[in-house]
């Protein structure tokens, strides 16, 4: 089996300091969390940025500041800015980080309810726009799929030559409104992928570690982090993103998967080819 690529989703757009003090808002806090995750074994930092008061932003300038500061501490890490941003942002707002010199970012592959009255909108034409803008700049898209219909969307766009291979998927499971994160959900999605694809799994909340183990066993990769889950175990808040990554490293060791360095991750994902 390939080595295991660990992605740390250190911040997100929805979790606040009312949920956990560990969630980063300032650049200093963002670097602290990225470095803790990297030191623990994360090869990829999935990055959202916030204003100092916690407001989610897709500002190019804020991303640049955060990326430069992270790279100072973690020179070889893969920084993967979000193009999902927060619910309600416009396409142009969300695309801002793709104007920077980045090697990877997310590409969200469908619309879904996002809890309460929220809808995370990604129409087919918008997905095409994101795909074109991301790929024309030589950036590797991580194809975020919250349910099976999103994989079908990718397959259709790949057939038309709009989304190009090698394709790397991320299943984000357990969002209120998306597909659940039971084992059968994961296996169904994994078995639905185009041949030759790579995939990573992010389980929201209580699904985080059961799905991490499933992906470790099945040859996939793993995303953890405070964006997805704030608990290290039932009822106990994680002290940091580093602690969440350390737990994946322990589990991977028990199942005989070695951890990929950022450069090994680049090779596994066919980046820069
Ligand atoms: N914050 C969510 C609405 C991504 O990073 O690409 C979208 C999200 C997906 O987090
Ligand atoms: Zn995200």
mmCIF file of C-alpha atoms and ligand atoms in Angstrom:
data_model
loop_
_atom_site.group_PDB
_atom_site.id
_atom_site.type_symbol
_atom_site.label_atom_id
_atom_site.label_comp_id
_atom_site.label_asym_id
_atom_site.label_seq_id
_atom_site.Cartn_x
_atom_site.Cartn_y
_atom_site.Cartn_z
ATOM 1 C CA UNK A 1 0.000 0.000 0.000
ATOM 2 C CA UNK A 2 1.014 3.605 -0.598
ATOM 3 C CA UNK A 3 2.120 5.627 2.382
ATOM 4 C CA UNK A 4 -0.688 7.476 4.154
ATOM 5 C CA UNK A 5 -1.244 11.132 3.346
ATOM 6 C CA UNK A 6 -2.645 13.021 6.309
ATOM 7 C CA UNK A 7 -4.442 16.290 5.668
ATOM 8 C CA UNK A 8 -5.133 18.624 8.564
ATOM 9 C CA UNK A 9 -8.204 20.840 8.192
ATOM 10 C CA UNK A 10 -7.064 23.224 10.876
ATOM 11 C CA UNK A 11 -9.657 25.984 10.816
ATOM 12 C CA UNK A 12 -12.750 25.775 8.604
ATOM 13 C CA UNK A 13 -15.354 28.491 8.422
ATOM 14 C CA UNK A 14 -17.994 27.293 10.848
ATOM 15 C CA UNK A 15 -16.323 26.358 14.152
ATOM 16 C CA UNK A 16 -15.881 29.275 16.558
ATOM 17 C CA UNK A 17 -14.104 29.924 19.832
ATOM 18 C CA UNK A 18 -17.450 29.331 21.529
ATOM 19 C CA UNK A 19 -17.025 25.706 20.425
ATOM 20 C CA UNK A 20 -13.298 25.427 21.178
ATOM 21 C CA UNK A 21 -10.538 27.858 22.091
ATOM 22 C CA UNK A 22 -8.131 25.929 19.877
ATOM 23 C CA UNK A 23 -9.724 27.114 16.625
ATOM 24 C CA UNK A 24 -7.367 29.621 14.980
ATOM 25 C CA UNK A 25 -8.461 33.122 13.967
ATOM 26 C CA UNK A 26 -5.296 35.254 13.857
ATOM 27 C CA UNK A 27 -2.323 34.560 11.592
ATOM 28 C CA UNK A 28 -0.282 33.664 14.667
ATOM 29 C CA UNK A 29 -2.874 31.117 15.802
ATOM 30 C CA UNK A 30 -3.177 29.739 12.266
ATOM 31 C CA UNK A 31 0.571 29.149 12.075
ATOM 32 C CA UNK A 32 0.576 27.576 15.541
ATOM 33 C CA UNK A 33 -2.106 25.086 14.474
ATOM 34 C CA UNK A 34 -0.523 24.365 11.074
ATOM 35 C CA UNK A 35 2.859 23.713 12.657
ATOM 36 C CA UNK A 36 1.431 21.439 15.334
ATOM 37 C CA UNK A 37 -0.325 19.394 12.641
ATOM 38 C CA UNK A 38 2.769 19.307 10.411
ATOM 39 C CA UNK A 39 5.073 18.307 13.281
ATOM 40 C CA UNK A 40 2.663 15.496 14.115
ATOM 41 C CA UNK A 41 2.719 14.139 10.536
ATOM 42 C CA UNK A 42 0.364 16.117 8.304
ATOM 43 C CA UNK A 43 1.617 16.509 4.720
ATOM 44 C CA UNK A 44 -1.243 18.797 3.645
ATOM 45 C CA UNK A 45 -2.790 21.746 5.445
ATOM 46 C CA UNK A 46 -6.346 22.386 4.250
ATOM 47 C CA UNK A 47 -6.602 26.096 4.875
ATOM 48 C CA UNK A 48 -9.435 28.510 5.559
ATOM 49 C CA UNK A 49 -8.601 31.944 6.888
ATOM 50 C CA UNK A 50 -10.436 34.249 9.257
ATOM 51 C CA UNK A 51 -10.294 37.889 10.219
ATOM 52 C CA UNK A 52 -8.888 38.426 13.706
ATOM 53 C CA UNK A 53 -12.449 38.463 15.080
ATOM 54 C CA UNK A 54 -13.180 35.044 13.554
ATOM 55 C CA UNK A 55 -15.162 36.164 10.492
ATOM 56 C CA UNK A 56 -14.461 33.794 7.588
ATOM 57 C CA UNK A 57 -12.836 35.497 4.593
ATOM 58 C CA UNK A 58 -11.476 34.429 1.209
ATOM 59 C CA UNK A 59 -9.320 37.557 0.939
ATOM 60 C CA UNK A 60 -6.300 36.921 -1.263
ATOM 61 C CA UNK A 61 -4.186 39.152 0.978
ATOM 62 C CA UNK A 62 -5.187 37.251 4.123
ATOM 63 C CA UNK A 63 -4.414 33.914 2.436
ATOM 64 C CA UNK A 64 -1.037 35.204 1.252
ATOM 65 C CA UNK A 65 -0.118 36.336 4.759
ATOM 66 C CA UNK A 66 -1.154 33.004 6.266
ATOM 67 C CA UNK A 67 0.577 30.900 3.601
ATOM 68 C CA UNK A 68 3.843 32.836 3.856
ATOM 69 C CA UNK A 69 3.809 32.555 7.636
ATOM 70 C CA UNK A 70 3.030 28.816 7.516
ATOM 71 C CA UNK A 71 5.753 28.174 4.919
ATOM 72 C CA UNK A 72 8.306 29.889 7.148
ATOM 73 C CA UNK A 73 7.653 27.282 9.844
ATOM 74 C CA UNK A 74 6.828 24.305 7.614
ATOM 75 C CA UNK A 75 8.801 24.918 4.400
ATOM 76 C CA UNK A 76 7.857 21.770 2.476
ATOM 77 C CA UNK A 77 4.232 21.370 3.563
ATOM 78 C CA UNK A 78 1.485 21.381 0.911
ATOM 79 C CA UNK A 79 -0.891 24.235 1.642
ATOM 80 C CA UNK A 80 -4.329 23.585 0.202
ATOM 81 C CA UNK A 81 -6.512 26.700 0.385
ATOM 82 C CA UNK A 82 -10.259 26.219 0.400
ATOM 83 C CA UNK A 83 -12.265 27.497 -2.548
ATOM 84 C CA UNK A 84 -15.408 26.536 -0.651
ATOM 85 C CA UNK A 85 -15.066 29.376 1.810
ATOM 86 C CA UNK A 86 -18.241 29.858 3.800
ATOM 87 C CA UNK A 87 -21.897 29.418 2.842
ATOM 88 C CA UNK A 88 -23.213 32.503 1.010
ATOM 89 C CA UNK A 89 -19.924 33.672 -0.549
ATOM 90 C CA UNK A 90 -19.862 34.420 -4.276
ATOM 91 C CA UNK A 91 -17.874 32.405 -6.815
ATOM 92 C CA UNK A 92 -15.410 35.259 -7.395
ATOM 93 C CA UNK A 93 -14.933 35.736 -3.672
ATOM 94 C CA UNK A 94 -14.238 32.033 -3.224
ATOM 95 C CA UNK A 95 -11.806 31.844 -6.140
ATOM 96 C CA UNK A 96 -9.425 34.504 -4.784
ATOM 97 C CA UNK A 97 -6.760 32.141 -3.377
ATOM 98 C CA UNK A 98 -6.351 30.570 -6.848
ATOM 99 C CA UNK A 99 -4.714 33.840 -7.957
ATOM 100 C CA UNK A 100 -1.825 33.092 -5.610
ATOM 101 C CA UNK A 101 1.144 30.852 -6.273
ATOM 102 C CA UNK A 102 -0.372 27.686 -4.772
ATOM 103 C CA UNK A 103 0.016 24.033 -5.734
ATOM 104 C CA UNK A 104 -3.327 22.631 -4.572
ATOM 105 C CA UNK A 105 -6.836 23.747 -3.547
ATOM 106 C CA UNK A 106 -10.280 22.283 -3.056
ATOM 107 C CA UNK A 107 -12.961 22.035 -5.751
ATOM 108 C CA UNK A 108 -16.437 21.406 -4.355
ATOM 109 C CA UNK A 109 -18.419 19.117 -6.620
ATOM 110 C CA UNK A 110 -22.068 19.753 -5.832
ATOM 111 C CA UNK A 111 -24.730 21.587 -3.877
ATOM 112 C CA UNK A 112 -26.006 20.390 -0.521
ATOM 113 C CA UNK A 113 -27.941 21.465 2.544
ATOM 114 C CA UNK A 114 -25.492 22.529 5.215
ATOM 115 C CA UNK A 115 -27.552 22.445 8.418
ATOM 116 C CA UNK A 116 -30.453 24.679 9.475
ATOM 117 C CA UNK A 117 -31.332 27.070 6.648
ATOM 118 C CA UNK A 118 -27.870 26.959 5.048
ATOM 119 C CA UNK A 119 -27.292 25.754 1.492
ATOM 120 C CA UNK A 120 -23.769 25.330 0.133
ATOM 121 C CA UNK A 121 -24.310 26.157 -3.540
ATOM 122 C CA UNK A 122 -22.155 24.666 -6.314
ATOM 123 C CA UNK A 123 -24.125 24.485 -9.557
ATOM 124 C CA UNK A 124 -22.810 22.488 -12.512
ATOM 125 C CA UNK A 125 -21.758 25.646 -14.376
ATOM 126 C CA UNK A 126 -20.040 26.972 -11.266
ATOM 127 C CA UNK A 127 -18.131 23.721 -10.847
ATOM 128 C CA UNK A 128 -16.999 24.023 -14.482
ATOM 129 C CA UNK A 129 -15.856 27.600 -13.794
ATOM 130 C CA UNK A 130 -13.912 26.507 -10.698
ATOM 131 C CA UNK A 131 -12.364 23.563 -12.582
ATOM 132 C CA UNK A 132 -11.261 25.746 -15.486
ATOM 133 C CA UNK A 133 -9.809 28.475 -13.300
ATOM 134 C CA UNK A 134 -7.997 26.030 -10.997
ATOM 135 C CA UNK A 135 -6.571 23.763 -13.696
ATOM 136 C CA UNK A 136 -5.575 26.570 -16.065
ATOM 137 C CA UNK A 137 -3.229 27.775 -13.350
ATOM 138 C CA UNK A 138 -1.664 24.333 -12.927
ATOM 139 C CA UNK A 139 -3.176 23.893 -9.463
ATOM 140 C CA UNK A 140 -4.097 20.370 -8.337
ATOM 141 C CA UNK A 141 -7.787 20.228 -7.370
ATOM 142 C CA UNK A 142 -8.915 18.085 -4.458
ATOM 143 C CA UNK A 143 -12.400 17.017 -5.532
ATOM 144 C CA UNK A 144 -14.601 17.447 -2.459
ATOM 145 C CA UNK A 145 -17.619 15.154 -2.573
ATOM 146 C CA UNK A 146 -20.252 15.260 0.149
ATOM 147 C CA UNK A 147 -22.406 12.542 -1.415
ATOM 148 C CA UNK A 148 -22.488 10.083 -4.311
ATOM 149 C CA UNK A 149 -24.124 12.514 -6.776
ATOM 150 C CA UNK A 150 -21.003 14.658 -6.530
ATOM 151 C CA UNK A 151 -18.828 11.775 -7.744
ATOM 152 C CA UNK A 152 -21.244 11.279 -10.645
ATOM 153 C CA UNK A 153 -20.875 14.986 -11.469
ATOM 154 C CA UNK A 154 -17.083 14.618 -11.569
ATOM 155 C CA UNK A 155 -17.338 11.564 -13.802
ATOM 156 C CA UNK A 156 -19.572 13.438 -16.231
ATOM 157 C CA UNK A 157 -17.242 16.439 -16.346
ATOM 158 C CA UNK A 158 -14.198 14.194 -16.684
ATOM 159 C CA UNK A 159 -15.819 12.471 -19.669
ATOM 160 C CA UNK A 160 -16.207 15.879 -21.307
ATOM 161 C CA UNK A 161 -12.522 16.612 -20.604
ATOM 162 C CA UNK A 162 -13.341 19.417 -18.170
ATOM 163 C CA UNK A 163 -11.913 17.765 -15.051
ATOM 164 C CA UNK A 164 -8.553 16.215 -15.789
ATOM 165 C CA UNK A 165 -6.718 13.276 -14.213
ATOM 166 C CA UNK A 166 -5.083 11.977 -12.205
ATOM 167 C CA UNK A 167 -8.055 12.735 -9.994
ATOM 168 C CA UNK A 168 -7.852 13.028 -6.234
ATOM 169 C CA UNK A 169 -11.133 12.882 -4.302
ATOM 170 C CA UNK A 170 -11.986 13.865 -0.764
ATOM 171 C CA UNK A 171 -15.147 12.408 0.768
ATOM 172 C CA UNK A 172 -16.500 14.721 3.431
ATOM 173 C CA UNK A 173 -19.110 12.653 5.216
ATOM 174 C CA UNK A 174 -21.512 13.408 8.029
ATOM 175 C CA UNK A 175 -22.416 17.022 7.208
ATOM 176 C CA UNK A 176 -26.050 17.794 8.172
ATOM 177 C CA UNK A 177 -27.545 17.562 4.703
ATOM 178 C CA UNK A 178 -24.847 15.478 3.048
ATOM 179 C CA UNK A 179 -24.230 11.746 2.984
ATOM 180 C CA UNK A 180 -23.758 10.078 6.341
ATOM 181 C CA UNK A 181 -20.438 8.614 7.461
ATOM 182 C CA UNK A 182 -21.326 4.983 8.111
ATOM 183 C CA UNK A 183 -18.946 2.336 6.835
ATOM 184 C CA UNK A 184 -21.332 1.382 4.041
ATOM 185 C CA UNK A 185 -21.447 5.001 2.839
ATOM 186 C CA UNK A 186 -17.665 5.109 2.623
ATOM 187 C CA UNK A 187 -17.382 1.741 0.850
ATOM 188 C CA UNK A 188 -20.063 2.703 -1.670
ATOM 189 C CA UNK A 189 -18.266 5.958 -2.522
ATOM 190 C CA UNK A 190 -14.849 4.329 -2.711
ATOM 191 C CA UNK A 191 -16.193 1.629 -5.038
ATOM 192 C CA UNK A 192 -17.792 4.301 -7.245
ATOM 193 C CA UNK A 193 -14.543 6.085 -8.105
ATOM 194 C CA UNK A 194 -13.015 6.123 -11.580
ATOM 195 C CA UNK A 195 -10.092 3.693 -11.938
ATOM 196 C CA UNK A 196 -6.739 5.122 -10.964
ATOM 197 C CA UNK A 197 -8.141 7.806 -8.651
ATOM 198 C CA UNK A 198 -6.764 8.503 -5.208
ATOM 199 C CA UNK A 199 -9.003 9.435 -2.302
ATOM 200 C CA UNK A 200 -9.008 10.816 1.194
ATOM 201 C CA UNK A 201 -11.766 10.682 3.800
ATOM 202 C CA UNK A 202 -12.930 13.339 6.233
ATOM 203 C CA UNK A 203 -15.538 12.220 8.746
ATOM 204 C CA UNK A 204 -17.439 15.003 10.460
ATOM 205 C CA UNK A 205 -17.861 14.769 14.234
ATOM 206 C CA UNK A 206 -18.112 11.233 15.574
ATOM 207 C CA UNK A 207 -17.374 9.792 12.124
ATOM 208 C CA UNK A 208 -13.830 11.166 12.055
ATOM 209 C CA UNK A 209 -11.852 8.249 13.464
ATOM 210 C CA UNK A 210 -13.987 5.282 12.357
ATOM 211 C CA UNK A 211 -13.645 6.580 8.790
ATOM 212 C CA UNK A 212 -9.938 7.271 9.276
ATOM 213 C CA UNK A 213 -9.428 3.624 10.219
ATOM 214 C CA UNK A 214 -11.547 2.441 7.276
ATOM 215 C CA UNK A 215 -9.493 4.530 4.865
ATOM 216 C CA UNK A 216 -6.201 3.388 6.391
ATOM 217 C CA UNK A 217 -7.280 -0.223 5.857
ATOM 218 C CA UNK A 218 -8.652 0.351 2.352
ATOM 219 C CA UNK A 219 -5.592 2.156 0.998
ATOM 220 C CA UNK A 220 -7.069 5.650 1.063
ATOM 221 C CA UNK A 221 -5.832 8.758 2.794
ATOM 222 C CA UNK A 222 -7.161 10.655 5.797
ATOM 223 C CA UNK A 223 -8.223 14.176 6.727
ATOM 224 C CA UNK A 224 -8.756 15.217 10.323
ATOM 225 C CA UNK A 225 -8.846 18.592 12.027
ATOM 226 C CA UNK A 226 -10.884 21.062 14.006
ATOM 227 C CA UNK A 227 -12.842 22.046 10.866
ATOM 228 C CA UNK A 228 -14.422 18.597 10.936
ATOM 229 C CA UNK A 229 -14.313 17.493 14.572
ATOM 230 C CA UNK A 230 -13.294 19.191 17.812
ATOM 231 C CA UNK A 231 -13.128 16.113 20.076
ATOM 232 C CA UNK A 232 -10.151 13.836 20.670
ATOM 233 C CA UNK A 233 -12.531 11.320 22.238
ATOM 234 C CA UNK A 234 -16.181 11.388 23.309
ATOM 235 C CA UNK A 235 -16.807 14.544 25.319
ATOM 236 C CA UNK A 236 -13.113 15.569 25.486
ATOM 237 C CA UNK A 237 -12.080 18.589 23.430
ATOM 238 C CA UNK A 238 -8.893 18.234 21.395
ATOM 239 C CA UNK A 239 -6.146 20.549 22.620
ATOM 240 C CA UNK A 240 -4.917 21.199 19.090
ATOM 241 C CA UNK A 241 -4.956 20.000 15.500
ATOM 242 C CA UNK A 242 -1.638 18.358 16.324
ATOM 243 C CA UNK A 243 -3.343 16.098 18.838
ATOM 244 C CA UNK A 244 -5.924 15.029 16.226
ATOM 245 C CA UNK A 245 -3.154 14.218 13.722
ATOM 246 C CA UNK A 246 -1.143 12.304 16.340
ATOM 247 C CA UNK A 247 -4.109 9.996 16.833
ATOM 248 C CA UNK A 248 -4.189 9.166 13.098
ATOM 249 C CA UNK A 249 -0.452 8.470 13.166
ATOM 250 C CA UNK A 250 -0.960 6.022 16.050
ATOM 251 C CA UNK A 251 -3.797 4.269 14.238
ATOM 252 C CA UNK A 252 -1.800 4.082 11.000
ATOM 253 C CA UNK A 253 1.111 2.525 12.890
ATOM 254 C CA UNK A 254 -1.181 -0.145 14.340
ATOM 255 C CA UNK A 255 -2.424 -1.038 10.850
ATOM 256 C CA UNK A 256 1.021 -0.960 9.253
ATOM 257 C CA UNK A 257 0.661 2.194 7.133
ATOM 258 C CA UNK A 258 3.658 4.491 7.016
ATOM 259 C CA UNK A 259 3.097 8.246 6.909
ATOM 260 C CA UNK A 260 3.879 10.180 3.716
ATOM 261 C CA UNK A 261 6.071 13.263 3.815
ATOM 262 C CA UNK A 262 4.845 16.243 1.766
ATOM 263 C CA UNK A 263 7.166 15.280 -1.107
ATOM 264 C CA UNK A 264 5.941 11.701 -1.016
ATOM 265 C CA UNK A 265 2.380 13.033 -1.038
ATOM 266 C CA UNK A 266 3.148 15.106 -4.151
ATOM 267 C CA UNK A 267 4.359 11.942 -5.908
ATOM 268 C CA UNK A 268 1.398 9.816 -4.808
ATOM 269 C CA UNK A 269 -1.038 12.482 -6.036
ATOM 270 C CA UNK A 270 0.809 13.029 -9.325
ATOM 271 C CA UNK A 271 1.365 16.691 -8.615
ATOM 272 C CA UNK A 272 3.547 18.739 -10.888
ATOM 273 C CA UNK A 273 3.467 16.094 -13.642
HETATM 274 N N1 LIG B 1 -17.175 25.767 4.670
HETATM 275 C C1 LIG B 1 -17.983 24.964 3.803
HETATM 276 C C2 LIG B 1 -19.225 25.692 3.430
HETATM 277 C C3 LIG B 1 -14.024 23.546 1.157
HETATM 278 O O1 LIG B 1 -13.211 23.880 1.999
HETATM 279 O O2 LIG B 1 -13.755 23.466 -0.034
HETATM 280 C C4 LIG B 1 -17.265 24.548 2.581
HETATM 281 C C5 LIG B 1 -15.959 23.905 2.738
HETATM 282 C C6 LIG B 1 -15.445 23.213 1.542
HETATM 283 O O3 LIG B 1 -15.327 23.932 3.784
HETATM 284 ZN ZN1 LIG B 2 -12.899 23.389 4.125
#
